[in-house]
CSV table of C-alpha atoms and ligand atoms in Angstrom, one decimal:
chain,number,residue,atom,x,y,z
G,1281,MET,CA,1.1,-31.8,19.8
G,1282,THR,CA,1.4,-28.3,19.3
G,1283,TYR,CA,1.6,-27.2,23.1
G,1284,SER,CA,4.2,-28.8,23.7
G,1285,TYR,CA,6.7,-28.9,20.7
G,1286,ASN,CA,6.6,-24.5,21.3
G,1287,PHE,CA,6.9,-25.8,25.2
G,1288,GLU,CA,10.3,-27.2,23.7
G,1289,VAL,CA,11.2,-24.4,21.4
G,1290,ARG,CA,10.7,-21.9,24.8
G,1291,GLU,CA,12.8,-24.3,26.9
G,1292,GLN,CA,15.6,-24.2,24.6
G,1293,THR,CA,15.3,-20.4,23.6
G,1294,LEU,CA,15.5,-19.5,27.4
G,1295,LEU,CA,17.6,-16.1,28.9
G,1296,THR,CA,19.2,-17.3,31.6
G,1297,PRO,CA,22.3,-15.7,33.2
G,1298,GLN,CA,24.9,-17.8,32.4
G,1299,TRP,CA,23.5,-17.2,28.1
G,1300,VAL,CA,23.8,-13.5,29.1
G,1301,ALA,CA,27.4,-14.4,30.8
G,1302,ASN,CA,28.1,-15.9,27.4
G,1303,GLN,CA,27.1,-13.1,25.1
G,1304,LYS,CA,29.5,-10.7,26.9
G,1305,SER,CA,32.5,-12.7,26.0
G,1306,PHE,CA,33.8,-11.2,22.9
G,1307,LEU,CA,31.7,-11.2,19.7
G,1308,ASP,CA,33.8,-10.4,16.5
G,1309,TRP,CA,32.3,-8.2,14.2
G,1310,ASP,CA,34.6,-9.0,11.5
G,1311,THR,CA,32.5,-12.8,11.2
G,1312,GLN,CA,29.5,-11.2,10.5
G,1313,PRO,CA,27.4,-12.9,7.8
G,1314,ALA,CA,26.6,-10.8,5.0
G,1315,SER,CA,23.2,-8.7,6.2
G,1316,PHE,CA,21.9,-8.5,1.9
G,1317,LYS,CA,21.8,-11.4,-0.1
G,1318,HIS,CA,23.7,-10.7,-4.2
G,1319,TYR,CA,22.2,-12.5,-7.0
G,1320,PRO,CA,25.0,-12.0,-10.1
G,1321,HIS,CA,25.4,-9.0,-12.1
G,1322,PHE,CA,24.2,-11.3,-15.5
G,1323,CYS,CA,20.7,-11.0,-14.0
G,1324,TYR,CA,18.0,-8.1,-15.3
G,1325,ARG,CA,17.9,-5.5,-12.8
G,1326,VAL,CA,15.0,-2.4,-12.7
G,1327,ARG,CA,15.4,0.5,-10.7
G,1328,LEU,CA,12.7,0.6,-8.5
G,1329,SER,CA,12.0,3.9,-8.1
G,1330,ASP,CA,11.3,4.6,-12.1
G,1331,HIS,CA,8.6,2.4,-11.5
G,1332,PRO,CA,5.8,4.9,-9.7
G,1333,SER,CA,3.1,2.2,-9.3
G,1334,LEU,CA,5.3,-0.2,-6.9
G,1335,GLN,CA,6.3,2.4,-4.6
G,1336,TRP,CA,4.6,0.6,-2.2
G,1337,LEU,CA,7.5,-1.7,-2.6
G,1338,LEU,CA,10.0,0.7,-2.3
G,1339,HIS,CA,9.0,1.8,1.4
G,1340,THR,CA,8.1,-1.6,2.6
G,1341,ARG,CA,12.4,-2.2,3.0
G,1342,PHE,CA,14.9,0.1,3.0
G,1343,ILE,CA,18.4,2.0,4.2
G,1344,ASN,CA,17.1,5.2,5.8
G,1345,ASP,CA,20.6,5.8,7.9
G,1346,GLU,CA,24.1,4.7,6.7
G,1347,ARG,CA,27.3,5.2,8.1
G,1348,VAL,CA,30.8,3.4,9.0
G,1349,VAL,CA,31.7,1.8,11.9
G,1350,ALA,CA,34.9,0.3,12.7
G,1351,HIS,CA,36.3,0.4,9.3
G,1352,LYS,CA,32.7,-1.3,8.0
G,1353,PRO,CA,29.5,0.2,6.3
G,1354,TYR,CA,26.9,0.5,9.4
G,1355,ARG,CA,23.2,0.3,7.4
G,1356,ARG,CA,19.9,0.8,9.5
G,1357,LEU,CA,16.6,-0.1,7.6
G,1358,ASN,CA,13.2,1.3,8.1
G,1359,VAL,CA,12.2,-1.6,10.0
G,1360,PRO,CA,14.2,-2.2,13.1
G,1361,SER,CA,15.5,-5.6,14.3
G,1362,ALA,CA,17.4,-7.5,16.7
G,1363,GLY,CA,21.1,-6.4,17.0
G,1364,ASN,CA,20.5,-4.6,13.6
G,1365,LEU,CA,21.2,-8.2,11.7
G,1366,HIS,CA,18.0,-7.7,9.3
G,1367,PRO,CA,17.9,-11.8,8.5
G,1368,ILE,CA,15.1,-11.0,6.1
G,1369,GLU,CA,14.7,-11.3,1.9
G,1370,ILE,CA,12.0,-9.2,-0.1
G,1371,TYR,CA,11.4,-11.8,-3.1
G,1372,VAL,CA,7.9,-10.7,-5.4
G,1373,GLN,CA,6.1,-12.1,-8.6
G,1374,LEU,CA,5.1,-9.5,-11.2
G,1375,ARG,CA,2.3,-10.0,-13.5
G,1376,ASN,CA,1.0,-7.8,-15.9
G,1377,ILE,CA,2.5,-4.7,-13.7
G,1378,PRO,CA,3.0,-1.6,-16.6
G,1379,GLY,CA,6.6,-1.1,-18.3
G,1380,ILE,CA,7.9,-4.3,-16.5
G,1381,LEU,CA,8.3,-7.8,-17.4
G,1382,SER,CA,6.4,-10.2,-15.9
G,1383,GLY,CA,8.7,-12.3,-13.9
G,1384,ILE,CA,10.3,-13.3,-9.8
G,1385,TYR,CA,12.4,-10.7,-8.8
G,1386,HIS,CA,14.4,-10.1,-6.0
G,1387,VAL,CA,13.9,-6.8,-4.3
G,1388,ASP,CA,18.1,-5.8,-3.6
G,1389,VAL,CA,17.4,-3.5,-0.8
G,1390,LEU,CA,21.2,-2.6,-1.4
G,1391,SER,CA,20.7,-1.0,-4.6
G,1392,MET,CA,17.0,-0.5,-4.7
G,1393,GLU,CA,16.5,-2.3,-7.4
G,1394,LEU,CA,14.5,-5.4,-8.3
G,1395,VAL,CA,16.6,-8.5,-9.9
G,1396,MET,CA,15.0,-10.9,-12.1
G,1397,ILE,CA,16.1,-14.2,-11.0
G,1398,ALA,CA,13.1,-15.8,-13.9
G,1399,GLU,CA,10.8,-14.8,-16.8
G,1400,ILE,CA,7.4,-16.0,-16.1
G,1401,ALA,CA,4.4,-16.2,-19.2
G,1402,GLY,CA,1.9,-19.2,-19.0
G,1403,GLU,CA,3.9,-20.3,-15.5
G,1404,GLY,CA,4.4,-19.0,-12.4
G,1405,LEU,CA,4.7,-19.2,-8.4
G,1406,GLU,CA,0.7,-19.8,-8.6
G,1407,PRO,CA,0.4,-23.4,-8.1
G,1408,TYR,CA,2.7,-23.0,-5.2
G,1409,LEU,CA,0.3,-21.3,-3.4
G,1410,GLY,CA,-2.8,-22.8,-4.2
G,1411,MET,CA,-4.2,-21.2,-7.1
G,1412,GLU,CA,-5.0,-22.7,-10.7
G,1413,THR,CA,-4.9,-19.8,-12.5
G,1414,ARG,CA,-2.9,-16.4,-13.0
G,1415,PHE,CA,-2.7,-14.1,-10.7
G,1416,SER,CA,-2.7,-10.2,-11.5
G,1417,GLY,CA,-0.3,-8.3,-10.3
G,1418,ALA,CA,2.6,-8.2,-7.2
G,1419,ILE,CA,2.5,-11.6,-5.0
G,1420,VAL,CA,5.1,-10.7,-2.1
G,1421,MET,CA,7.0,-13.2,-0.5
G,1422,LEU,CA,9.1,-12.8,2.9
G,1423,SER,CA,11.8,-15.1,3.4
G,1424,LEU,CA,14.0,-15.7,7.0
G,1425,VAL,CA,17.6,-16.2,6.2
G,1426,PRO,CA,18.4,-17.3,10.3
G,1427,PHE,CA,22.2,-17.4,10.3
G,1428,ARG,CA,22.2,-13.5,10.1
G,1429,SER,CA,20.5,-13.8,13.7
G,1430,SER,CA,22.1,-17.1,14.9
G,1431,TRP,CA,25.2,-16.4,14.6
G,1432,LYS,CA,24.5,-14.2,17.4
G,1433,TYR,CA,21.8,-14.8,19.4
G,1434,GLY,CA,21.8,-18.9,18.8
G,1435,LEU,CA,19.1,-20.6,19.4
G,1436,ARG,CA,17.2,-17.5,21.0
G,1437,SER,CA,17.2,-15.9,17.1
G,1438,TRP,CA,14.3,-18.3,16.7
G,1439,ARG,CA,12.1,-15.7,18.8
G,1440,TYR,CA,14.1,-12.6,16.8
G,1441,LEU,CA,13.2,-13.7,13.6
G,1442,TYR,CA,9.9,-14.0,13.8
G,1443,LEU,CA,9.4,-11.0,15.5
G,1444,ASP,CA,11.5,-9.0,13.1
G,1445,LEU,CA,9.2,-10.9,10.5
G,1446,GLY,CA,6.1,-9.1,12.3
G,1447,HIS,CA,7.8,-5.5,12.1
G,1448,GLN,CA,8.0,-6.5,8.2
G,1449,ILE,CA,4.9,-7.5,8.2
G,1450,ALA,CA,3.3,-4.8,9.3
G,1451,ALA,CA,6.0,-2.2,7.4
G,1452,LEU,CA,4.3,-3.8,4.3
G,1453,SER,CA,0.7,-3.6,5.0
G,1454,THR,CA,1.6,-0.2,5.9
G,1455,SER,CA,3.0,1.1,2.8
G,1456,VAL,CA,0.8,-0.7,0.5
G,1457,ARG,CA,-2.2,0.5,2.8
G,1458,HIS,CA,-0.8,4.1,2.3
G,1459,PHE,CA,-0.4,4.0,-1.6
G,1460,GLY,CA,-4.0,2.7,-1.8
G,1461,LEU,CA,-3.8,-1.0,-2.5
G,1462,GLU,CA,-5.0,-4.0,-0.2
G,1463,LEU,CA,-2.9,-7.2,0.6
G,1464,THR,CA,-4.2,-10.9,0.2
G,1465,LYS,CA,-3.0,-13.8,2.6
G,1466,MET,CA,-1.4,-16.1,0.3
G,1467,SER,CA,-0.9,-20.2,1.4
G,1468,PRO,CA,2.1,-21.4,0.3
G,1469,LYS,CA,2.8,-24.7,-0.4
G,1470,GLU,CA,6.0,-27.4,0.9
G,1471,ASP,CA,7.2,-27.1,-2.6
G,1472,LEU,CA,7.7,-22.6,-2.7
G,1473,ASN,CA,10.9,-23.1,-1.2
G,1474,ARG,CA,12.5,-24.9,-3.5
G,1475,PHE,CA,11.2,-23.5,-6.4
G,1476,MET,CA,12.6,-20.3,-4.6
G,1477,GLY,CA,16.2,-22.2,-5.3
G,1478,MET,CA,16.2,-22.0,-1.3
G,1479,GLY,CA,18.0,-24.7,0.6
G,1480,GLU,CA,18.4,-24.8,4.3
G,1481,GLU,CA,20.2,-21.1,4.5
G,1482,GLU,CA,16.8,-19.0,3.5
G,1483,PHE,CA,12.5,-20.4,4.1
G,1484,ILE,CA,9.8,-18.5,2.4
G,1485,ALA,CA,7.8,-17.7,5.9
G,1486,ALA,CA,5.1,-15.2,4.5
G,1487,VAL,CA,3.5,-14.3,1.1
G,1488,TYR,CA,1.0,-11.6,0.3
G,1489,GLY,CA,-0.7,-10.7,-3.0
G,1490,ILE,CA,-1.8,-7.5,-3.8
G,1491,GLY,CA,-4.0,-7.9,-7.4
G,1492,GLU,CA,-6.4,-10.6,-8.0
G,1493,SER,CA,-7.1,-13.7,-9.9
G,1494,THR,CA,-7.7,-14.0,-13.5
G,1495,ALA,CA,-9.4,-16.5,-15.4
G,1496,ARG,CA,-6.4,-17.5,-17.2
G,1497,PRO,CA,-4.7,-20.7,-16.6
G,1498,VAL,CA,-1.3,-21.0,-14.7
G,1499,LYS,CA,1.4,-24.1,-15.2
G,1500,PRO,CA,4.0,-24.7,-12.3
G,1501,LEU,CA,7.8,-23.6,-13.4
G,1502,HIS,CA,9.5,-26.4,-15.0
G,1503,LYS,CA,13.0,-26.2,-13.2
G,1504,PRO,CA,13.3,-24.5,-9.6
G,1505,MET,CA,14.9,-21.1,-10.0
G,1506,MET,CA,18.9,-20.1,-9.3
G,1507,ARG,CA,20.5,-21.3,-5.8
G,1508,VAL,CA,22.2,-18.0,-5.1
G,1509,GLN,CA,23.1,-18.4,-0.8
G,1510,PRO,CA,21.9,-15.9,1.0
G,1511,THR,CA,25.1,-14.4,3.1
G,1512,ASP,CA,28.4,-15.3,2.5
G,1513,TYR,CA,29.3,-18.3,4.5
G,1514,SER,CA,26.7,-19.9,7.2
G,1515,GLU,CA,26.7,-22.6,9.9
G,1516,SER,CA,23.2,-24.4,10.7
G,1517,LEU,CA,21.7,-25.2,14.1
G,1518,PRO,CA,19.8,-28.3,13.5
G,1519,LEU,CA,16.8,-27.5,15.8
G,1520,LEU,CA,16.6,-24.0,14.2
G,1521,ILE,CA,16.2,-24.9,10.9
G,1522,SER,CA,14.0,-28.1,11.6
G,1523,THR,CA,11.6,-25.8,13.4
G,1524,LEU,CA,11.5,-23.4,10.1
G,1525,GLN,CA,11.1,-25.7,7.6
G,1526,THR,CA,6.8,-25.2,8.6
G,1527,ILE,CA,5.7,-22.0,7.5
G,1528,PRO,CA,3.9,-19.8,10.5
G,1529,PRO,CA,-0.1,-20.8,10.0
G,1530,TYR,CA,-0.2,-17.1,10.5
G,1531,ILE,CA,-3.7,-16.6,8.8
G,1532,SER,CA,-4.6,-13.2,10.3
G,1533,LEU,CA,-4.1,-10.0,7.8
G,1534,PRO,CA,-2.5,-7.0,9.7
G,1535,THR,CA,-4.8,-4.1,10.4
G,1536,THR,CA,-2.8,-1.4,11.1
G,1537,HIS,CA,-2.9,2.3,10.9
G,1538,GLY,CA,-2.5,5.2,8.5
G,1539,TYR,CA,-0.9,7.9,9.4
G,1540,GLU,CA,-0.2,10.9,6.6
G,1541,LYS,CA,3.4,11.8,6.8
G,1542,TYR,CA,3.8,7.5,6.8
G,1543,GLU,CA,6.4,8.1,4.2
G,1544,SER,CA,8.4,10.8,6.6
G,1545,PHE,CA,7.8,8.5,9.7
G,1546,ASN,CA,9.9,5.4,8.0
G,1547,LEU,CA,12.8,8.2,6.8
G,1548,SER,CA,13.4,8.9,9.7
G,1549,ARG,CA,12.3,6.0,12.3
G,1550,ARG,CA,14.9,4.9,14.6
G,1551,SER,CA,15.3,2.8,18.1
G,1552,ALA,CA,15.6,5.4,21.0
G,1553,ARG,CA,18.9,4.8,22.2
G,1554,GLU,CA,17.8,6.7,26.0
G,1555,PHE,CA,14.8,8.6,26.2
G,1556,ASP,CA,13.4,12.2,28.5
G,1557,PRO,CA,10.6,11.2,30.6
G,1558,ASN,CA,10.0,15.5,30.9
G,1559,GLN,CA,9.6,15.3,27.2
G,1560,MET,CA,6.2,12.7,27.1
G,1561,SER,CA,2.9,14.0,28.2
G,1562,ASP,CA,0.2,11.8,30.1
G,1563,ASP,CA,-2.2,11.5,26.9
G,1564,THR,CA,0.4,10.0,24.7
G,1565,ILE,CA,1.3,7.6,27.2
G,1566,MET,CA,-2.8,6.8,28.1
G,1567,GLU,CA,-3.5,7.3,24.1
G,1568,LEU,CA,-0.7,4.5,22.7
G,1569,MET,CA,-2.4,2.2,26.1
G,1570,CYS,CA,-5.1,2.2,23.8
G,1571,LEU,CA,-4.0,1.0,20.8
G,1572,ASN,CA,-5.8,-1.6,19.1
G,1573,ILE,CA,-4.7,-5.1,20.1
G,1574,PRO,CA,-4.9,-8.5,18.7
G,1575,ASP,CA,-6.7,-11.1,20.3
G,1576,SER,CA,-3.9,-13.9,20.1
G,1577,LEU,CA,-1.7,-11.1,22.0
G,1578,GLU,CA,-1.6,-9.8,26.1
G,1579,ILE,CA,-0.4,-6.4,27.1
G,1580,ILE,CA,0.7,-5.0,30.1
G,1581,PRO,CA,1.6,-1.5,30.1
G,1582,VAL,CA,3.9,-0.7,33.0
G,1583,VAL,CA,3.7,3.4,33.7
G,1584,LEU,CA,7.2,4.5,35.4
G,1585,GLN,CA,7.0,7.7,35.8
G,1586,ALA,CA,4.4,10.1,34.2
G,1587,HIS,CA,3.8,13.9,35.3
G,1588,THR,CA,0.2,13.5,37.4
G,1589,MET,CA,-1.0,10.0,36.2
G,1590,GLN,CA,-0.5,6.6,38.6
G,1591,CYS,CA,2.7,4.7,38.2
G,1592,GLY,CA,2.4,1.4,37.8
G,1593,VAL,CA,0.5,-1.7,35.9
G,1594,TYR,CA,-2.7,-0.8,33.6
G,1595,LEU,CA,-5.5,-3.1,32.8
G,1596,ASN,CA,-7.8,-1.4,30.2
G,1597,GLY,CA,-6.5,1.7,30.8
G,1598,LYS,CA,-6.6,2.1,34.1
G,1599,CYS,CA,-4.1,1.4,37.0
G,1600,ALA,CA,-4.5,-1.8,38.1
G,1601,VAL,CA,-1.6,-2.0,41.0
G,1602,ASN,CA,0.2,1.6,42.1
G,1603,GLY,CA,3.9,1.7,42.2
G,1604,ASN,CA,7.0,2.0,41.2
G,1605,PHE,CA,8.2,-0.7,39.6
G,1606,ILE,CA,11.6,0.6,37.4
G,1607,SER,CA,13.8,-1.6,39.2
G,1608,GLU,CA,11.6,-4.8,38.4
G,1609,ILE,CA,11.3,-3.3,35.0
G,1610,LEU,CA,15.1,-3.0,34.7
G,1611,HIS,CA,15.8,-6.4,36.1
G,1612,LEU,CA,13.8,-8.4,34.1
G,1613,LEU,CA,15.2,-6.3,31.2
G,1614,LEU,CA,18.8,-7.8,31.8
G,1615,GLU,CA,19.6,-4.2,33.1
G,1616,GLN,CA,19.5,-2.0,30.1
G,1617,ARG,CA,20.5,1.0,31.7
G,1618,PHE,CA,18.9,3.8,29.3
G,1619,ILE,CA,15.3,2.1,29.7
G,1620,ALA,CA,15.4,3.8,33.2
G,1621,GLY,CA,14.6,7.0,31.7
G,1622,ALA,CA,11.7,5.1,30.0
G,1623,ASN,CA,8.4,6.9,30.3
G,1624,MET,CA,6.5,3.0,30.0
G,1625,VAL,CA,7.6,0.1,29.1
G,1626,VAL,CA,4.8,-2.3,27.3
G,1627,LEU,CA,5.2,-6.3,28.5
G,1628,ILE,CA,4.0,-8.3,25.3
G,1629,TYR,CA,2.9,-12.0,26.3
G,1630,ALA,CA,0.3,-14.4,24.9
G,1631,GLU,CA,-0.9,-17.5,26.0
G,1632,ASN,CA,0.8,-19.4,22.6
G,1633,PHE,CA,4.4,-19.5,22.9
G,1634,CYS,CA,4.7,-20.2,18.7
G,1635,ALA,CA,5.7,-18.3,15.4
G,1636,SER,CA,2.5,-17.0,14.6
G,1637,SER,CA,2.2,-15.4,18.3
G,1638,HIS,CA,5.6,-13.9,17.9
G,1639,ILE,CA,4.3,-12.6,14.5
G,1640,GLU,CA,1.4,-11.0,16.1
G,1641,ALA,CA,3.6,-9.4,18.8
G,1642,GLY,CA,6.2,-7.6,16.1
G,1643,ILE,CA,3.4,-6.6,14.2
G,1644,TYR,CA,1.8,-4.6,17.4
G,1645,ALA,CA,5.1,-3.7,18.4
G,1646,GLN,CA,5.6,-2.5,14.6
G,1647,GLU,CA,2.2,-1.1,15.0
G,1648,LEU,CA,4.0,1.2,18.7
G,1649,TYR,CA,7.1,2.3,16.6
G,1650,MET,CA,5.0,4.1,13.6
G,1651,ALA,CA,2.5,5.0,17.0
G,1652,CYS,CA,5.4,6.8,18.4
G,1653,GLU,CA,6.6,8.7,15.3
G,1654,TYR,CA,3.3,10.1,15.2
G,1655,HIS,CA,3.5,11.6,19.1
G,1656,GLU,CA,7.2,12.5,18.7
G,1657,VAL,CA,8.8,10.6,21.3
G,1658,GLY,CA,11.2,7.8,21.3
G,1659,CYS,CA,10.7,3.8,21.5
G,1660,SER,CA,12.8,0.5,21.7
G,1661,GLY,CA,11.6,-2.7,21.1
G,1662,ILE,CA,13.3,-4.8,23.7
G,1663,GLY,CA,14.2,-8.5,23.0
G,1664,ALA,CA,16.4,-9.4,26.1
G,1665,PHE,CA,14.8,-10.3,29.0
G,1666,TYR,CA,14.9,-13.2,31.6
G,1667,ASP,CA,12.0,-15.4,31.0
G,1668,GLU,CA,11.4,-17.0,34.0
G,1669,GLU,CA,11.2,-13.2,35.8
G,1670,ALA,CA,8.3,-12.5,33.2
G,1671,SER,CA,5.5,-14.2,34.9
G,1672,LEU,CA,5.7,-12.1,37.8
G,1673,TRP,CA,3.7,-10.1,35.9
G,1674,SER,CA,1.4,-12.3,34.1
G,1675,ASP,CA,0.6,-16.6,33.8
G,1676,ASN,CA,1.6,-16.3,29.8
G,1677,ALA,CA,4.8,-15.9,28.1
G,1678,LEU,CA,6.9,-13.0,27.6
G,1679,LEU,CA,7.2,-12.7,24.1
G,1680,TYR,CA,8.8,-8.7,23.6
G,1681,ALA,CA,9.2,-5.9,25.1
G,1682,VAL,CA,8.7,-2.0,23.9
G,1683,ALA,CA,10.2,0.5,26.0
G,1684,ILE,CA,8.5,3.7,25.3
G,1685,GLY,CA,9.6,7.2,26.1
G,1686,GLY,CA,10.2,11.1,25.8
G,1687,LYS,CA,12.8,12.3,22.9
G,1688,VAL,CA,16.1,13.5,24.4
R,262,FMN,C1,12.8,-8.0,18.3
R,262,FMN,C2,13.5,-6.9,18.7
R,262,FMN,C3,14.4,-7.0,19.8
R,262,FMN,C4,15.1,-6.1,20.2
R,262,FMN,N1,15.8,-6.5,21.4
R,262,FMN,C5,16.7,-5.1,21.5
R,262,FMN,C6,16.6,-4.7,23.0
R,262,FMN,O1,16.7,-6.2,23.9
R,262,FMN,N2,17.9,-3.9,23.7
R,262,FMN,C7,17.9,-2.8,23.0
R,262,FMN,O2,18.6,-1.7,23.4
R,262,FMN,N3,17.3,-2.7,21.4
R,262,FMN,C8,16.4,-3.7,20.7
R,262,FMN,N4,16.3,-3.8,19.8
R,262,FMN,C9,16.3,-3.0,18.7
R,262,FMN,C10,17.1,-2.8,17.7
R,262,FMN,O3,18.7,-2.9,18.5
R,262,FMN,C11,17.6,-1.4,16.6
R,262,FMN,O4,16.0,-2.1,16.1
R,262,FMN,C12,18.6,-2.3,15.7
R,262,FMN,O5,19.7,-1.7,16.6
R,262,FMN,C13,18.5,-1.3,14.3
R,262,FMN,O6,18.3,0.0,14.8
R,262,FMN,P1,17.1,0.9,13.9
R,262,FMN,O7,15.7,0.0,14.8
R,262,FMN,O8,17.4,2.8,14.4
R,262,FMN,O9,16.9,0.9,13.3
R,262,FMN,C14,15.2,-4.8,19.2
R,262,FMN,C15,14.7,-4.7,18.0
R,262,FMN,C16,14.1,-5.7,17.4
R,262,FMN,C17,13.2,-5.9,16.3
């Protein structure tokens, strides 16, 4: 039964005081697995910036900040990620794109190159997506690399993998629409992973098309593609791996907003590490509360500090329970001190505790990140919370929270 299965995952990934105590013990960053997959040097490569028709891809996932921390490169991307661990890779099948050999490519985010893994002509990935004819354009595949996240978060990473995936799906959708194109949802079949050369270290979790089906028939690939490990080493958590083997039945297409300044938002976006509550207007609080909410989610904004509007729990844009809830919210969110300066915390609940609702929550949070850029306020996704305490605010399951406040 789906519900009890998801119930088991929830129980196994609960955040408890003991878990938090273990996390505070020493984490050796020298043992962090590689954050970027690298195909061998002999693979044919194409610079993404040389192809203006692929600008949407260039702006979907890229490094927008690089520095050295503890003698190691510390890279941050246009999309946020729990712990900055980035357990996602992107692949594209490109067919009939002018100036590019039709093939299946890995998007190498470190070098911003497309790395060809297989050339295609009469063959392709279409049969593994339920299509009998060639798809002209791009097929984008997003994969999850669980060990990058489970290395730090153990089983709790199940949640962060899907939240991170939601952020990346929303970024893809916004980017594609910004460049005047449309996404189509595709449904991967079981064999796709194997033919992409993936074992138990990486799983295709979402596939989208940008283009159209043609009348020309297509054959399946005659053999799986080369296998390259996505991390330099890995350790397996059997429960995590078994739950990732099924592709989440995430069927709705994200309806992300467009912003004229999307490209500069994407370049400068950062998660807030501190807030100045005086720098956020009440109008902005109200506008962010009224963002389109997907049916699968229950959104509970809690206003912590404002100029003239009432503080408290809001429902449909109106204050339902008036009060100062800073200490309750701080406790719920593991006493992460910087949240005390936030103007509002948006709690994202869902009736169904499943992969799809986590993806939806990630998409919704990415929308909030972009809206905050537009309103010039700061925000941060918060995936660390005491699950049991969250029942104070709703009967549903808390999946994610976003702290929002004035920029310092
Ligand atoms: C799913 C998810 C959970 C997160 N949880 C927390 C959190 O509990 N506390 C926090 O301070 N930041 C949290 N963050 C923000 C990340 O720490 C941040 O995205 C990462 O360090 C990269 O920084 P950047 O967003 O500025 O690129 C979370 C982000 C995501 C996507």
